[in-house]
Short mmCIF file of C-alpha atoms in Angstrom, two decimals:
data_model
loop_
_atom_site.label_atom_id
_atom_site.label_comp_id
_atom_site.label_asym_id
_atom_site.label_seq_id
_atom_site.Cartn_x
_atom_site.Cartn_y
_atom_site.Cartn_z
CA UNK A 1 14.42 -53.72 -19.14
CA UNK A 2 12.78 -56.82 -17.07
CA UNK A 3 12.30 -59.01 -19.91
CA UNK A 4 16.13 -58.58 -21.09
CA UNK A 5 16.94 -59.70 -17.44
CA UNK A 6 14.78 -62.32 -18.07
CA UNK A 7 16.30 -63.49 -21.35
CA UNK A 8 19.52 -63.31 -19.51
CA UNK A 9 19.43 -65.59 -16.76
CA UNK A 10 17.44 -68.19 -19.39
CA UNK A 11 20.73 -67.94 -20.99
CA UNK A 12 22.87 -68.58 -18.48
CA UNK A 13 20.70 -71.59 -17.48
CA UNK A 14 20.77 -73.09 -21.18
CA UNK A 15 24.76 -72.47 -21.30
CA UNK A 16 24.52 -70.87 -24.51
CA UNK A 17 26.41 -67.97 -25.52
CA UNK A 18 28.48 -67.64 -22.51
CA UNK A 19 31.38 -65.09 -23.43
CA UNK A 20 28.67 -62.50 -25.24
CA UNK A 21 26.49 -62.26 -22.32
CA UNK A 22 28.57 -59.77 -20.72
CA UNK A 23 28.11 -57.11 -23.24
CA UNK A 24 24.72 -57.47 -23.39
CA UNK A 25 24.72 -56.79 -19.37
CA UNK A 26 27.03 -53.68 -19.94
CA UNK A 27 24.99 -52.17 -22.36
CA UNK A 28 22.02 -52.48 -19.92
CA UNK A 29 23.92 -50.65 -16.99
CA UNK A 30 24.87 -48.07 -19.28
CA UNK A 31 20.78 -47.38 -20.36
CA UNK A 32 19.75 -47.70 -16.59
CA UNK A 33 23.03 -45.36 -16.02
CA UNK A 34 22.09 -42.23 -18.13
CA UNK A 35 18.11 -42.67 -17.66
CA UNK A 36 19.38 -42.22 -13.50
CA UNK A 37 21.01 -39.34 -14.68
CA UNK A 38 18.40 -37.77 -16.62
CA UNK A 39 15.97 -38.19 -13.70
CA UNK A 40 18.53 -36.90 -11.68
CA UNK A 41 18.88 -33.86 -13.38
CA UNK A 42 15.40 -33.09 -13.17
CA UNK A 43 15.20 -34.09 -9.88
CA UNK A 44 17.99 -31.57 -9.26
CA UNK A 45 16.06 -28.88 -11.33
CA UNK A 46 12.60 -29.82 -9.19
CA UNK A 47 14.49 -29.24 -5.94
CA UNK A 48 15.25 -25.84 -7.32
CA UNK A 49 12.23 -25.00 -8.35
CA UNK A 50 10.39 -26.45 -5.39
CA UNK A 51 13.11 -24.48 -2.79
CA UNK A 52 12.12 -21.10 -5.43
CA UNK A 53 8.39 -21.81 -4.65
CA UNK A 54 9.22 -21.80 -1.08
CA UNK A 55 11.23 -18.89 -1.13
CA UNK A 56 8.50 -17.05 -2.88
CA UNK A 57 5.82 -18.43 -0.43
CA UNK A 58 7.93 -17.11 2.68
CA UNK A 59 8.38 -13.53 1.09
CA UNK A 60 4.38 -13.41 0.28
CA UNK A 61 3.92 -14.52 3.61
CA UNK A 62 5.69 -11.90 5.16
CA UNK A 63 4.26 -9.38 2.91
CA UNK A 64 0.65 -10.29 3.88
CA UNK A 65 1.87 -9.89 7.22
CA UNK A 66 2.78 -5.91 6.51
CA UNK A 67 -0.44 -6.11 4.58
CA UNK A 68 -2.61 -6.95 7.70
CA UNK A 69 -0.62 -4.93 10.18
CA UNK A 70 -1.76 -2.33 7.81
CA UNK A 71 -4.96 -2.97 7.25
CA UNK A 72 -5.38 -3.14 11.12
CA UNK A 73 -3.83 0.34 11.58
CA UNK A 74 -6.07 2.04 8.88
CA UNK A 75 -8.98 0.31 10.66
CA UNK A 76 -8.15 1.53 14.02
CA UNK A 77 -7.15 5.20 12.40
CA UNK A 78 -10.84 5.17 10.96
CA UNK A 79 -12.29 3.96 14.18
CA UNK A 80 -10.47 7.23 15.82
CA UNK A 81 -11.84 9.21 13.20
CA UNK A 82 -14.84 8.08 13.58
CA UNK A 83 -15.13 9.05 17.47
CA UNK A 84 -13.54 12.34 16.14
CA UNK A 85 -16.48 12.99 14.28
CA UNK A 86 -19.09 12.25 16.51
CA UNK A 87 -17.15 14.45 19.19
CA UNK A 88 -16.91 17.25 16.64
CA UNK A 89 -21.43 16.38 16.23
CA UNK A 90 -21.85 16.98 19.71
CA UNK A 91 -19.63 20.17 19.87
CA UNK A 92 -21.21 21.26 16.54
CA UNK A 93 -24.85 20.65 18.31
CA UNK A 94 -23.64 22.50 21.10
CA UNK A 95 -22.53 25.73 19.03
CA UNK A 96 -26.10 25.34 17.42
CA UNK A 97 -27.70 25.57 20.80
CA UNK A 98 -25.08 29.06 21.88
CA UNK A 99 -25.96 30.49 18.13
CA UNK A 100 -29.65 29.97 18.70
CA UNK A 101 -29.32 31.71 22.14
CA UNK A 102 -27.17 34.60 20.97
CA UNK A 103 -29.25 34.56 17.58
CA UNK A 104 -32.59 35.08 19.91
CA UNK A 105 -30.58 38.24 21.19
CA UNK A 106 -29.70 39.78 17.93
CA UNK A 107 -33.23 39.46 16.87
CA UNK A 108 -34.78 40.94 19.91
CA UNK A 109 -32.02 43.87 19.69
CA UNK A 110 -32.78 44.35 16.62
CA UNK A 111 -36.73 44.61 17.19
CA UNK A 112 -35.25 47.87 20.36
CA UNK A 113 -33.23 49.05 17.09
CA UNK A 114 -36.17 49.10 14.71
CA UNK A 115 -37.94 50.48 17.04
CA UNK A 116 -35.96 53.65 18.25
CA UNK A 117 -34.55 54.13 14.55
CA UNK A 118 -38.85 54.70 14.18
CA UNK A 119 -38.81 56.86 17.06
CA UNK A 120 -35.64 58.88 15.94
CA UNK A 121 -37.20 59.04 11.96
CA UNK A 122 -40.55 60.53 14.12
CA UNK A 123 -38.40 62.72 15.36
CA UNK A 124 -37.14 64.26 12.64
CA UNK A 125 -34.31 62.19 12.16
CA UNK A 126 -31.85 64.36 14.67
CA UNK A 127 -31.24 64.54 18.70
CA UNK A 128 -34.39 66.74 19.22
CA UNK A 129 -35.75 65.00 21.43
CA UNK A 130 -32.61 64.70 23.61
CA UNK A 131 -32.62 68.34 23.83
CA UNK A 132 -36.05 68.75 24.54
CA UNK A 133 -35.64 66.67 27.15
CA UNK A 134 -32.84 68.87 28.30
CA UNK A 135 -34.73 72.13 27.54
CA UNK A 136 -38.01 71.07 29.56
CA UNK A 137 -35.59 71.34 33.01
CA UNK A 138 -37.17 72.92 35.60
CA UNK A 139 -33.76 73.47 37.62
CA UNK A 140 -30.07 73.58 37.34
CA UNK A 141 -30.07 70.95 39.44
CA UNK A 142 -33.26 68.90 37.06
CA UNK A 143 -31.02 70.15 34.24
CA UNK A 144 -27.60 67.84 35.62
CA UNK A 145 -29.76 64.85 36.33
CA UNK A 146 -31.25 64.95 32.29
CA UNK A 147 -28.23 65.25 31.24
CA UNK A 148 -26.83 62.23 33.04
CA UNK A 149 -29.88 60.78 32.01
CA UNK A 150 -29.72 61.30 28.41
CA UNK A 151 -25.99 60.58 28.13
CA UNK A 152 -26.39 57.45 29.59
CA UNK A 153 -29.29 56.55 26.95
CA UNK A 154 -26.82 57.60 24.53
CA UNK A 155 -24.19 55.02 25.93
CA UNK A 156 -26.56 52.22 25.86
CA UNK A 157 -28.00 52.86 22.59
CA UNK A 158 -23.80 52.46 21.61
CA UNK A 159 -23.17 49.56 23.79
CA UNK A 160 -26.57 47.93 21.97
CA UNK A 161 -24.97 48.40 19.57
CA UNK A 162 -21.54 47.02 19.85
CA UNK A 163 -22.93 43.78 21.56
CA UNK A 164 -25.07 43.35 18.37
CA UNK A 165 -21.91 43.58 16.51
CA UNK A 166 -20.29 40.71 18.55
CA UNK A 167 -22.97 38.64 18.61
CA UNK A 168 -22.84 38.71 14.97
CA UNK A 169 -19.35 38.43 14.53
CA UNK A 170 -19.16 35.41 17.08
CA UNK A 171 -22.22 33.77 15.20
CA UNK A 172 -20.16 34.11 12.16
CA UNK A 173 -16.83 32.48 14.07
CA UNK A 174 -18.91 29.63 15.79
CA UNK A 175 -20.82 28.46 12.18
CA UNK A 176 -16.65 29.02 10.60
CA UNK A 177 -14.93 26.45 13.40
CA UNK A 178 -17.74 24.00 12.86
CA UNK A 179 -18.09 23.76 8.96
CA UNK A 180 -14.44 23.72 8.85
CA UNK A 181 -13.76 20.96 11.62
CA UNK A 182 -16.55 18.90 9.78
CA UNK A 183 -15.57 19.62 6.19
CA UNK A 184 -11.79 17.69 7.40
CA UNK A 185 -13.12 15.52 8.66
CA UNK A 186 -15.94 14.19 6.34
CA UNK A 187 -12.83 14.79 3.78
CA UNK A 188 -10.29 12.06 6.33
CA UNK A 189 -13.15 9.80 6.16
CA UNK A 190 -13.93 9.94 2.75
CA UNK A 191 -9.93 9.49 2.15
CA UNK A 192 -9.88 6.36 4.83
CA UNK A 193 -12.95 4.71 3.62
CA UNK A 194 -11.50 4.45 -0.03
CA UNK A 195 -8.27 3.18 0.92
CA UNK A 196 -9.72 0.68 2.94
CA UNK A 197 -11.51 -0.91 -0.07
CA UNK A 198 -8.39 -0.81 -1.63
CA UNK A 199 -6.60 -2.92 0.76
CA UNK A 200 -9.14 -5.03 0.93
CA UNK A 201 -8.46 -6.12 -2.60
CA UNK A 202 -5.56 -6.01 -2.09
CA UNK A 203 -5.60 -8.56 0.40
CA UNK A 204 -7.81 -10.59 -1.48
CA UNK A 205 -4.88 -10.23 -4.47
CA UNK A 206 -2.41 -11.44 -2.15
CA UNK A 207 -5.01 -14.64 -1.23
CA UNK A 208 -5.28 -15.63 -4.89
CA UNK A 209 -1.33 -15.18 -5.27
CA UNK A 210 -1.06 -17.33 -1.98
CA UNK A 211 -3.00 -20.45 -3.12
CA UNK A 212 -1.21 -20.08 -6.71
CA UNK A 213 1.75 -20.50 -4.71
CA UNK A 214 0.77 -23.19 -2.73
CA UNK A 215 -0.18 -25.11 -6.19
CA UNK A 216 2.65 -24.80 -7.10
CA UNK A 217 4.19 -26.17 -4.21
CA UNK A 218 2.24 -29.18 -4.13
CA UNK A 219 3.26 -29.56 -8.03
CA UNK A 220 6.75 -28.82 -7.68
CA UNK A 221 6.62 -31.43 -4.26
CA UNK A 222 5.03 -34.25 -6.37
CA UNK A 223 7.36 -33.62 -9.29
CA UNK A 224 9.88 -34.63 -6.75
CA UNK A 225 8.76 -37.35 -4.91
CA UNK A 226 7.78 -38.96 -8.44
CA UNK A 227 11.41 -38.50 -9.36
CA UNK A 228 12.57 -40.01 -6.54
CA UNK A 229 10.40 -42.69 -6.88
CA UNK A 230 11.86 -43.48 -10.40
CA UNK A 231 15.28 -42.80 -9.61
CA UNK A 232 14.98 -45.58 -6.79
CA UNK A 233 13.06 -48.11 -9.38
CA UNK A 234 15.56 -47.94 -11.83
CA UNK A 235 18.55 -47.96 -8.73
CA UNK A 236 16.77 -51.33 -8.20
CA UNK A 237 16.83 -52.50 -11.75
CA UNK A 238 20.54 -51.66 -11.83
CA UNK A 239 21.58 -53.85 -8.66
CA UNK A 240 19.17 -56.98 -9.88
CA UNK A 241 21.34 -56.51 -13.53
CA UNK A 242 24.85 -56.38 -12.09
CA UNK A 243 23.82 -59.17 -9.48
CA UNK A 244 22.96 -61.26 -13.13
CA UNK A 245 26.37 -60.42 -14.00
CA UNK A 246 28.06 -61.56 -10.92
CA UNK A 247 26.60 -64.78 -11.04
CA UNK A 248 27.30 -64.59 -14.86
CA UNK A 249 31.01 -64.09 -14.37
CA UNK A 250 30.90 -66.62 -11.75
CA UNK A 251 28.92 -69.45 -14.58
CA UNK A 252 31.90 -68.17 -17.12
CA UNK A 253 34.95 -68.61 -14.49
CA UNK A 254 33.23 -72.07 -13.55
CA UNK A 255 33.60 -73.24 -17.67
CA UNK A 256 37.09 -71.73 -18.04
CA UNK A 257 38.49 -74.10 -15.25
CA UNK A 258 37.29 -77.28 -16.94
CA UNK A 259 40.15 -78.81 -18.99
CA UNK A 260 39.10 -78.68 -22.94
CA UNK A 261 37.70 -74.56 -21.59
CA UNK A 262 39.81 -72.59 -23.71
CA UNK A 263 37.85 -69.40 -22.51
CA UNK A 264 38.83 -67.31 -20.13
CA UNK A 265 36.40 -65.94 -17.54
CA UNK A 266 35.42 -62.31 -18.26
CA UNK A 267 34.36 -59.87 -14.97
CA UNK A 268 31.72 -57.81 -15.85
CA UNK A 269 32.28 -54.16 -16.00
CA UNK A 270 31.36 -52.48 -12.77
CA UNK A 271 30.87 -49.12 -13.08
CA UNK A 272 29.71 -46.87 -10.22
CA UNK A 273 26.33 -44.59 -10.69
CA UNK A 274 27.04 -41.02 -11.35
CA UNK A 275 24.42 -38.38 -9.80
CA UNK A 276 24.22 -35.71 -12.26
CA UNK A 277 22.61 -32.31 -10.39
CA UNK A 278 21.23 -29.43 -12.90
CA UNK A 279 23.69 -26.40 -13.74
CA UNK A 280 22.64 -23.68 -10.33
CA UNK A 281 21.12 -21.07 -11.83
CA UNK A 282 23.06 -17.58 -11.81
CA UNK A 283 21.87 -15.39 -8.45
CA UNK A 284 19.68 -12.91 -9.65
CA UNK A 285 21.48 -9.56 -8.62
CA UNK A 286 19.33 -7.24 -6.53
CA UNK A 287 18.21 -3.81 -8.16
CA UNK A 288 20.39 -0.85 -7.10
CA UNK A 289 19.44 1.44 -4.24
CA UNK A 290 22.37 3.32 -4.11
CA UNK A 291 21.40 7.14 -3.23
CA UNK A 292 23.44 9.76 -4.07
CA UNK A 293 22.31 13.54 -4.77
CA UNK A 294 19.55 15.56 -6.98
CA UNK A 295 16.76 14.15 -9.02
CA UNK A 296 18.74 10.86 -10.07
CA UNK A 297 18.99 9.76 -5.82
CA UNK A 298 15.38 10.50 -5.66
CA UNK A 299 14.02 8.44 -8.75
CA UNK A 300 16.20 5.65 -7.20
CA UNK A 301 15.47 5.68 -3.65
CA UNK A 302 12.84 3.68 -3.28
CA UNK A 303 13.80 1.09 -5.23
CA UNK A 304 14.74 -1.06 -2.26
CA UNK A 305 10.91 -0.79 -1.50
CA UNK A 306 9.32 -2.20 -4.87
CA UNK A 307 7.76 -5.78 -3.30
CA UNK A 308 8.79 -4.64 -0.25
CA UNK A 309 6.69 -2.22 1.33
CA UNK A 310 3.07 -1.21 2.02
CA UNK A 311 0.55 1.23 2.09
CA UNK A 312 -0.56 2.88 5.23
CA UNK A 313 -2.19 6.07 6.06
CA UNK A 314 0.10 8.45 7.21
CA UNK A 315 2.84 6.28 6.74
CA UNK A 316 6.64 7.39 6.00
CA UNK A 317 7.11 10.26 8.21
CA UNK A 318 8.44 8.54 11.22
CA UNK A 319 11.68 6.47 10.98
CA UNK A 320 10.11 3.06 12.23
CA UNK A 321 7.47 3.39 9.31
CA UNK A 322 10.27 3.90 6.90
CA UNK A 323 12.69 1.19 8.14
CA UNK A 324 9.63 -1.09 7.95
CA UNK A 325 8.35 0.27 4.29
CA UNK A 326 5.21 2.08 5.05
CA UNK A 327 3.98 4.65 3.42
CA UNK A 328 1.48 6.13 1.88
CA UNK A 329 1.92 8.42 -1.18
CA UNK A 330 2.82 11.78 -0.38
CA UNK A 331 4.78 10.30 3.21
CA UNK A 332 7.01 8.71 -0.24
CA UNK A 333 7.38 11.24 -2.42
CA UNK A 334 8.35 13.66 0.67
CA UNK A 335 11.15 10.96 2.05
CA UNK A 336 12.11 10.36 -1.64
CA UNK A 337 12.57 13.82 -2.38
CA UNK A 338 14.23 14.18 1.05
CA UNK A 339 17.38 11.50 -0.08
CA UNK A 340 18.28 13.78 -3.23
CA UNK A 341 18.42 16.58 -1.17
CA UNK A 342 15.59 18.12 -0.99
CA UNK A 343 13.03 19.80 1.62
CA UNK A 344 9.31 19.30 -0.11
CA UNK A 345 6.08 19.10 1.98
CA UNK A 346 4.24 15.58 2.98
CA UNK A 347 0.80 15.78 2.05
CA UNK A 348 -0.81 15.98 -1.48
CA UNK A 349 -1.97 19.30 -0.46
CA UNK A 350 1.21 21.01 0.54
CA UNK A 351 2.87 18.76 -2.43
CA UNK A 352 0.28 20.26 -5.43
CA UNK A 353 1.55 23.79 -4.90
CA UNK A 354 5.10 23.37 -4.75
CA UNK A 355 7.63 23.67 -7.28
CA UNK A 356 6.91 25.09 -11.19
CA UNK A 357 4.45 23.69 -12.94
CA UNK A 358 4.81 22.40 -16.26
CA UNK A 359 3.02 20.94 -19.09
CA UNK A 360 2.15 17.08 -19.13
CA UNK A 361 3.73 17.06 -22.93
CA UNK A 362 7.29 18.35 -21.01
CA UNK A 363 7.31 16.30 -17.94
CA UNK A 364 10.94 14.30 -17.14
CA UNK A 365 11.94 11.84 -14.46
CA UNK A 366 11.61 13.20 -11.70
CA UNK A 367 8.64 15.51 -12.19
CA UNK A 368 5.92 14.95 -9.36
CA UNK A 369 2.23 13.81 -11.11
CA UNK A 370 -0.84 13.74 -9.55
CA UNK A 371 -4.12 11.93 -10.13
CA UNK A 372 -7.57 12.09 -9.61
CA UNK A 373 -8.61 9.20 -7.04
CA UNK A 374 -11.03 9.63 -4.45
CA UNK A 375 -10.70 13.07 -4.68
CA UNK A 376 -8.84 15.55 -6.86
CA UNK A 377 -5.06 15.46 -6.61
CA UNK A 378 -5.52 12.83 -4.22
CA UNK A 379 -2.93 10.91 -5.33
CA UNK A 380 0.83 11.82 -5.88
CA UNK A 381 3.83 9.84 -7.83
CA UNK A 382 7.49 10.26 -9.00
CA UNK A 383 7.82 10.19 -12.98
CA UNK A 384 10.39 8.37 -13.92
CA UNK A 385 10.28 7.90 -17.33
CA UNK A 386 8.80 5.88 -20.46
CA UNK A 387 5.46 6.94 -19.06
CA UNK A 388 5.94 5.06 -16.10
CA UNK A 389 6.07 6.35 -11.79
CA UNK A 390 7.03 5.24 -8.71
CA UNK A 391 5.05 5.93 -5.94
CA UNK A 392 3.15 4.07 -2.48
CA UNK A 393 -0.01 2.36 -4.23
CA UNK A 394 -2.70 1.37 -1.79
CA UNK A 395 -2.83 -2.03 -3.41
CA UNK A 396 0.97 -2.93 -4.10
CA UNK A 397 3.04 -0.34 -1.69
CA UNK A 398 6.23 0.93 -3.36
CA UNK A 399 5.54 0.27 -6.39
CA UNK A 400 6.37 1.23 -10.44
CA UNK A 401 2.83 2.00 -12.61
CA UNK A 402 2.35 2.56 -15.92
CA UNK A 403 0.14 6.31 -16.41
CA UNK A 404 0.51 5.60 -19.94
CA UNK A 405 -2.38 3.13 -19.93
CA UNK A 406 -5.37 1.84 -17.86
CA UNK A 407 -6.30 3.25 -14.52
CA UNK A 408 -3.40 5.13 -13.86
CA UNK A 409 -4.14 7.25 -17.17
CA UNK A 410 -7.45 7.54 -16.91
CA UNK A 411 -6.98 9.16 -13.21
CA UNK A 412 -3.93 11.03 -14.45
CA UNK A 413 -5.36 14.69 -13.86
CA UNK A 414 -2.49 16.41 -16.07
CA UNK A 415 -0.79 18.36 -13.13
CA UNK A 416 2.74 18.15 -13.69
CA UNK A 417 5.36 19.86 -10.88
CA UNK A 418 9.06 20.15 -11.28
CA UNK A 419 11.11 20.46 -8.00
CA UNK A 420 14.46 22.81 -9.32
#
């Protein structure tokens, strides 16, 4: 484009071909014209894609916000169960020291038992000896106090007895509570421990996805400025061309004054730069969340979640959590069953035993499946279809999975439920 500027102004210096030049300087606006607006058009369609970066930046951003907040809450609900388990140590070493005690009693009772059950088989195995005793009076008065005496050996041998009973049955109790108390809690641990490696990668997914982002931004950004840099360059080459044609119209008027001139000046053809943007791209319409009633409201309430939510631990039973979108599975599939209508419990527990259960080959949306995670049934979705749920993932929140492949199907334990 230089050189043709070049050969133009040489031209005008020689005086030769005077009343063609002007063409020649239209037809170079017009090339510098529509190569501005082709690299304005992509620099319209880098904007966009540069301000869609962004956009997708600032919604990651505030997801690994939830994602932290998260993570911090499961941490300090692990620390608490943590200090619940060593409180629940000491009281369990503490029943251990009172069932050694009353154990120590229930063996030396038993060693009185053993021996008066000896006594009583020496005997002759029936309350001889009590009457003897009773016989061998030597007054009426002698006979009263044996008998007072006897009945009250009578009484104690009961009330042995009886205490032995309660020891036992309080020994039993005691060992019950703290096998129990440490069984649910060993199980909470087990539970918070796995979802906490969970988050962590899921965090770590969310890192990656962050600096792909930010690639992309610093792409998208240079795109730009490199557009802008051309779009100025060849702004430039336009003004030096039509300043060549000004002083060309002005070497043209200068010849058509002079008396044998029998041309007539020619004014170059100004035409003003047209900034051509890209097409805007059709908004994408947001996915329905309309809830209505039955099964169909509770497939399709949580889709107002899906990329917006996360996992925590006892999430979705309080109506911050679910204004915020945390959950964690069963806290969703009890609030999701609660929009169509429906009362169902909130933990995989409660959640495995309700409704009918039917065969995986007959399941339909809106069947509750369960999986096999860190523990059986410990995870719970909403089928909804095309071998496909929708359920609170550790790693994604609110989220739709495919059971029909990978880990979902190999953890897919076969229960079905129906809710009628």
């Amino acid at each position: 484009m230089k050189k043709k500027i070049i050969a133009l102004n040489t031209t005008i210096m020689l005086g030769l071909g005077a009343f063609a030049l002007p063409a020649v300087n239209a037809e170079s606006v017009d090339d510098i014209k529509k190569e501005r607006s082709d690299v304005q058009s992509n620099l319209s369609k880098a904007e966009k894609e540069l301000a869609t970066v962004l956009a997708e930046l600032s919604k990651l951003e505030d997801q690994i916000k939830k994602v932290d907040k998260a993570m911090a809450d499961n941490d300090k609900f692990i620390v608490d169960t943590e200090k619940e388990i060593e409180d629940t140590k000491k009281k369990v070493k503490k029943l251990e020291e009172e069932i050694k005690v009353i154990q120590e009693r229930i063996d030396q009772r038993s060693e009185v038992l053993k021996e008066r059950a000896v006594a009583f088989q020496e005997s002759g195995g029936t309350n001889v000896g009590y009457i003897e005793v009773l016989l061998g009076s030597t007054s009426f008065g002698d006979f009263i106090d044996r008998v007072g005496a006897v009945s009250k050996i009578v009484e104690a041998d009961q009330d042995l007895l009886l205490q032995h009973d309660a020891d036992k049955k309080e020994v039993k109790e005691k060992k019950s509570t703290v096998d129990k108390e440490l069984s649910g809690l060993n199980e909470k641990m087990t539970e918070l421990e796995g979802m906490r490696a969970q988050m962590e990668d899921q965090k770590k997914q969310n890192d990656v996805l962050k600096k792909e982002l930010k690639t992309k931004e610093t792409a998208a950004a240079d795109k730009k400025s490199k557009l802008q840099t051309k779009d100025s360059e060849l702004a430039a080459m336009q003004a030096d061309i039509e300043k060549s044609m000004a002083a060309q119209n002005t070497a043209v008027a200068s010849v058509a004054s002079t008396p044998n001139s029998g041309n007539s000046g020619s004014s170059a053809d100004s035409t003003s730069v047209k900034s051509s943007g890209g097409k805007s791209a059709p908004a994408k319409s947001a996915p329905s969340t309309t809830v209505g009633s039955g099964i169909s409201a509770v497939i399709s309430a949580g889709n107002k979640y899906i990329g917006n939510s996360v996992y925590v631990f006892g999430g979705g039973r309080s109506a911050a959590d679910i204004a915020a979108g945390r959950f964690d599975c069963s806290g969703f599939v009890h609030w999701a069953f609660a929009q169509g209508g429906y009362s169902v419990g909130s933990s995989t527990e409660a959640l495995k035993n309700q409704g009918t259960p039917v065969s995986a080959s007959q399941m339909q949306p809106g069947d509750m499946v369960f999986f096999d995670t860190y523990k059986k049934d410990g995870h719970v979705g909403i089928y909804i279809g095309g071998g496909k749920f929708i359920g609170s993932q550790s790693s994604t929140g609110v989220a739709i999975a495919n059971m029909s492949s990978g880990y979902w199907k190999d953890a897919f334990n076969g229960r079905v439920n129906r809710i009628n």
